[in-house]
Coordinates of C-alpha atoms in Angstrom, one line a residue:
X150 CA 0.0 0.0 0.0
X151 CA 1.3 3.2 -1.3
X152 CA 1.1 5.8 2.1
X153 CA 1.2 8.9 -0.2
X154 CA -2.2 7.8 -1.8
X155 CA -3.6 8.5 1.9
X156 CA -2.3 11.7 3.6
X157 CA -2.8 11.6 7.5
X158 CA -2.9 14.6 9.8
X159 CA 0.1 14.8 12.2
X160 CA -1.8 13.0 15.1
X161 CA -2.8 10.0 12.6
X162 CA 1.0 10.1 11.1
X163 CA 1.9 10.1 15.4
X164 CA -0.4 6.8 15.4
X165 CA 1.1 5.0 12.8
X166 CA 4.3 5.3 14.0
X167 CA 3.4 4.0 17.4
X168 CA 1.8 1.8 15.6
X169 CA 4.6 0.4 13.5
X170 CA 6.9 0.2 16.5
X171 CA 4.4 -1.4 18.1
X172 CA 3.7 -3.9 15.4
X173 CA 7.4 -4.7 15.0
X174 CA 7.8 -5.2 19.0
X175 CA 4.8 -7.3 18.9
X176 CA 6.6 -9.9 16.7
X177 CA 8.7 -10.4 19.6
X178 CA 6.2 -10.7 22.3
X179 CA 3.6 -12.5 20.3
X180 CA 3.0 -14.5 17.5
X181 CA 2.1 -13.9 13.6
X182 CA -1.9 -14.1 14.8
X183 CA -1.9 -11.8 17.8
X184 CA 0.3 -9.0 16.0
X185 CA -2.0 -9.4 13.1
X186 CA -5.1 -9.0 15.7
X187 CA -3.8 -6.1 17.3
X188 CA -2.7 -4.4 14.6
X189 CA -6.2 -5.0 13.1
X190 CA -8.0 -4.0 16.3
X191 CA -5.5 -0.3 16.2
X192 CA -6.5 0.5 13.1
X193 CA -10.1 -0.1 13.2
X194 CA -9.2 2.4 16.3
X195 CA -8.2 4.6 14.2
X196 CA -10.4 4.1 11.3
X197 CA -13.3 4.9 14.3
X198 CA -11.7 8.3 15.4
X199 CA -11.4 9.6 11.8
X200 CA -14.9 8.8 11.1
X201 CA -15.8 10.6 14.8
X202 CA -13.8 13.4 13.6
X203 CA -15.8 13.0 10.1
X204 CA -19.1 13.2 11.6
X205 CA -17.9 16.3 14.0
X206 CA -17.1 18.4 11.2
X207 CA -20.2 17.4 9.6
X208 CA -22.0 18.5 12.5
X209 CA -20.1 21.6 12.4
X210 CA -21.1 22.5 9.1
X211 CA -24.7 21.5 9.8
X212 CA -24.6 23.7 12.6
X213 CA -22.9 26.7 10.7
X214 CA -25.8 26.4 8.1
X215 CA -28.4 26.1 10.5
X216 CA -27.5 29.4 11.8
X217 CA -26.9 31.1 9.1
X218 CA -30.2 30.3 8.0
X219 CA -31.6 30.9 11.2
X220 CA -29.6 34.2 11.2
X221 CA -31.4 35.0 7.6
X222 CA -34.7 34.5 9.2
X223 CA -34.2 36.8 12.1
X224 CA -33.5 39.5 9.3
X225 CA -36.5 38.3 7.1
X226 CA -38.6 38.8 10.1
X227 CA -36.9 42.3 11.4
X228 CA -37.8 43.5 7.3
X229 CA -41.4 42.2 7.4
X230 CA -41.8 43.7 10.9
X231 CA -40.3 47.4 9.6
X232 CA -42.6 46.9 6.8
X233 CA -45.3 46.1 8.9
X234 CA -44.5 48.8 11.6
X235 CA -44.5 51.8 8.2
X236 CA -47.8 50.1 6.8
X237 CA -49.4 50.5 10.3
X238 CA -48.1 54.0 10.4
X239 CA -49.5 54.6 7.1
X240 CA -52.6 53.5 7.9
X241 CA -52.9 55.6 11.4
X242 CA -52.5 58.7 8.8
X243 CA -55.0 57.3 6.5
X244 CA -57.3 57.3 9.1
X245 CA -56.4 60.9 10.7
X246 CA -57.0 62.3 7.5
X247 CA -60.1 60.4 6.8
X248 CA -61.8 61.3 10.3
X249 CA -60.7 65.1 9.6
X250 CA -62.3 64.6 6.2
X251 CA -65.1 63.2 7.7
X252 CA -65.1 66.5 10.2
X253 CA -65.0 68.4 7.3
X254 CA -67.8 67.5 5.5
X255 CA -70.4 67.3 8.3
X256 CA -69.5 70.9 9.4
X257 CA -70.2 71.9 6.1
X258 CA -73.0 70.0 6.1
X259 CA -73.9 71.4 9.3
X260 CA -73.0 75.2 7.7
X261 CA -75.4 73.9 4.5
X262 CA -78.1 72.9 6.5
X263 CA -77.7 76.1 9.2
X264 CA -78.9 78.5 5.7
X265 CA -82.0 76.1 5.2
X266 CA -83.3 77.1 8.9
X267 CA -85.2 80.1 10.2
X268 CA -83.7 82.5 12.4
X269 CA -84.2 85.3 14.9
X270 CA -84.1 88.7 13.4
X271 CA -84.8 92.0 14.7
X272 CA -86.2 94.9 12.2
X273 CA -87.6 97.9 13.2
X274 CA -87.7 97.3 16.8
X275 CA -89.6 94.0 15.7
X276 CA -88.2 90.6 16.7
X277 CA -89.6 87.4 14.6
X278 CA -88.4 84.3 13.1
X279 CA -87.8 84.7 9.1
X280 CA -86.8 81.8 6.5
X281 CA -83.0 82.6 5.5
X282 CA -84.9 83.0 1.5
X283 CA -86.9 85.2 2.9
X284 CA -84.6 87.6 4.9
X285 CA -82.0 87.4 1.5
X286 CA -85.1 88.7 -0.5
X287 CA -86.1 91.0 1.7
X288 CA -82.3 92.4 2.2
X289 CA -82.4 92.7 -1.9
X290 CA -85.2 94.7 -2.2
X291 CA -84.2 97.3 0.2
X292 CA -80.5 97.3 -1.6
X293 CA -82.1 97.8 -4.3
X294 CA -84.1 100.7 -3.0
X295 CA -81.2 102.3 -1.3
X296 CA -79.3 102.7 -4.9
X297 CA -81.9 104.9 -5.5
X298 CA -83.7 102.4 -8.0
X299 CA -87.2 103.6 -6.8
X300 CA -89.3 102.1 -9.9
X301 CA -87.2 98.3 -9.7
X302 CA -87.7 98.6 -5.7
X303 CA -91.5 99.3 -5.9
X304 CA -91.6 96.0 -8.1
X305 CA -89.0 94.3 -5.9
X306 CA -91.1 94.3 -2.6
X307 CA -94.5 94.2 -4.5
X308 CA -92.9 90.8 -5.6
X309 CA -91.5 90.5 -1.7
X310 CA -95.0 91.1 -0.4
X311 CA -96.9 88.5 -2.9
X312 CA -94.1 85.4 -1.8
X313 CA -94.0 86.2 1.5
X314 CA -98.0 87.6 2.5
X315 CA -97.2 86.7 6.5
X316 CA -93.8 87.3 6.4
X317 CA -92.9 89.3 10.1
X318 CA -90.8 91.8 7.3
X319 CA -94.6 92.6 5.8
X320 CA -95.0 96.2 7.8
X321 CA -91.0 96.7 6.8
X322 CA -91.7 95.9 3.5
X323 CA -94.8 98.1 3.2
X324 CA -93.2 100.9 4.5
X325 CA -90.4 101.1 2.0
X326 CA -93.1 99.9 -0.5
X327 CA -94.7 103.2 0.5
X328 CA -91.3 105.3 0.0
X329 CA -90.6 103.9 -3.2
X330 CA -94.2 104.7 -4.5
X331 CA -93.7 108.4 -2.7
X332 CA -90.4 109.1 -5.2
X333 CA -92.2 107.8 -8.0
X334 CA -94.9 109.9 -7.2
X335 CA -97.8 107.1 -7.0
X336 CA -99.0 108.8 -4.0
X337 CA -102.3 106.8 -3.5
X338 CA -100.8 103.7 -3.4
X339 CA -98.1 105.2 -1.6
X340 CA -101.0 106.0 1.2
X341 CA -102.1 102.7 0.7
X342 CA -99.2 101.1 1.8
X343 CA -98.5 103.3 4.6
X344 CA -102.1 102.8 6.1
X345 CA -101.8 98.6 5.6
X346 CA -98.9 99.5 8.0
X347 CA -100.7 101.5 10.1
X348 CA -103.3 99.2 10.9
X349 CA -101.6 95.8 10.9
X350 CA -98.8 97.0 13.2
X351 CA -99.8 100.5 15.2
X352 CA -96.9 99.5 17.4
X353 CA -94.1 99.3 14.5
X354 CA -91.2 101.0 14.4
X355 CA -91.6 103.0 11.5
X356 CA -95.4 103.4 12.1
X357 CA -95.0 107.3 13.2
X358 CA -93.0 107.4 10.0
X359 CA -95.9 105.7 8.0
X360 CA -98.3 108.5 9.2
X361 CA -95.9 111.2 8.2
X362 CA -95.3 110.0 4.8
X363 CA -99.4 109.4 4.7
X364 CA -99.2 113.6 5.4
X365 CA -96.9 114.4 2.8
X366 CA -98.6 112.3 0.0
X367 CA -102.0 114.4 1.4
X368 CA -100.1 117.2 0.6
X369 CA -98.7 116.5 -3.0
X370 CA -102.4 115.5 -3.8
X371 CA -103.3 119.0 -2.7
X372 CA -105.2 117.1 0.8
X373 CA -104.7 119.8 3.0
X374 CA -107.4 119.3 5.1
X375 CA -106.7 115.1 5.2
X376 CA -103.5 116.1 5.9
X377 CA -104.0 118.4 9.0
X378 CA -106.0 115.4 10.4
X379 CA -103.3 113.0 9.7
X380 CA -100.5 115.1 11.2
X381 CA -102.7 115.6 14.3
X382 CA -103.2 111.9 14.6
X383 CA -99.8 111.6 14.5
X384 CA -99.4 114.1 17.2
X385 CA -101.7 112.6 19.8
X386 CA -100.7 108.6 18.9
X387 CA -97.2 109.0 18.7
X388 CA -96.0 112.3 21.0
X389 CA -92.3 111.6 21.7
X390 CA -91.4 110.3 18.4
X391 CA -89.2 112.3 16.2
X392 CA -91.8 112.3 13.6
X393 CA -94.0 114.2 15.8
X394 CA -91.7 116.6 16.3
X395 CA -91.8 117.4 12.3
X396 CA -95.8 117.3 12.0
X397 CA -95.9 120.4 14.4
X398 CA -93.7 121.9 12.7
X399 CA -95.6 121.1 9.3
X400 CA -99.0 121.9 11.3
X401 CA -98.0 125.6 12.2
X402 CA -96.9 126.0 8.3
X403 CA -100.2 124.4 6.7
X404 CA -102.8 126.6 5.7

């Protein structure tokens, strides 16, 4: 057998030596069979330890791969938990901004529905609960009459007055009605109106104002005598108004 065809490590090399020497002192101690038999028996010795050391290092390696798999699975895990950890992030955001959309839109709903329902008002020392169409329509007409559009205002609250026949802006209405009719010098409907107020609302804010006007249509229509009545009505119904004031002056001037 050809030793170079079956390279041992320095311990096994060691082995064989003592082996040798102890093969060639066996030949003196014992016979051909027994040296055969021990010889035999050390090298199945050895044959045994190399094949230990065989299945170590396989174990080894096992080992090694084992944990460098295990090793790769800890990392797969610490990526899928980072990706988990951003998706649940993201989706925390998602849902901030949904329930702020979701804020959004009911107040506006809230804001939408808020210009559908009546509110309070106060007009002319008078207090009542108006529709939000008509306090806009109202508010229009009077714009309309304060930029001196007298003939488009008279049609705007005639139109104001036919919508909205109950409407707690009807005296209001009337009375500007009245002033529009006064510029366009339709004093009889002008009168008209004023009187409507008159009766409906005595108590109105503008009703000393109403009788004033009634006066000074009187007068244009050459009513002197309907007039002094009315301003003396005025006098004893309404005494500390400011309109009061002016029918004594217009009294002690009408002939």
């Amino acid at each position: 057998m050809n030793p170079s065809r079956f390279p041992l490590s320095p311990r096994a090399l060691l082995l064989a030596v003592m082996l040798g020497g102890f093969a060639s002192s066996s030949y003196a101690l014992f016979g051909d069979d027994e040296a055969r038999r021990a010889i035999i028996e050390m090298r199945q010795r050895l044959d045994g330890m190399q094949q230990s050391q065989q299945r170590m290092g396989e174990d080894n390696a096992q080992m090694r791969r084992s944990l460098l798999e295990l090793q790769s699975q800890i990392e797969q895990l610490k990526a899928d938990q980072a990706k988990l950890r951003g998706q649940n992030e993201q989706l925390l955001r998602d849902t901030s901004e949904l329930q702020r959309n979701q804020r959004d839109i009911a107040k506006g709903m809230d804001e939408r529905l808020r210009q559908f329902e009546p509110m309070s008002v106060n007009v002319d020392g008078q207090e009542f609960v108006a529709d939000p169409t008509e306090k806009r329509d109202f508010e229009a007409a009077l714009a309309v009459f304060r930029s001196g559009k007298y003939p488009e205002a008279s049609s705007a609250f005639t139109t104001f007055l036919g919508q909205w026949p109950k409407s707690g802006y009807a005296s209001s209405a009337r009375f500007w009605l009245g002033n529009a009719q006064y510029a366009t010098r339709n004093y009889k409907e002008a009168i008209a109106n004023f009187r409507s107020l008159l009766n409906a609302t005595p108590l109105h804010g503008r009703a000393p104002e109403a009788a004033l006007s009634i006066a000074n249509c009187q007068i244009e229509l050459k009513d002197n005598k309907g007039a002094r009545k009315t301003l003396e009505d005025l006098v004893r119904n309404y005494p500390n108004s400011e309109a009061a004031g002016a029918a004594k002056n217009r009294l002690a001037t009408l002939k």
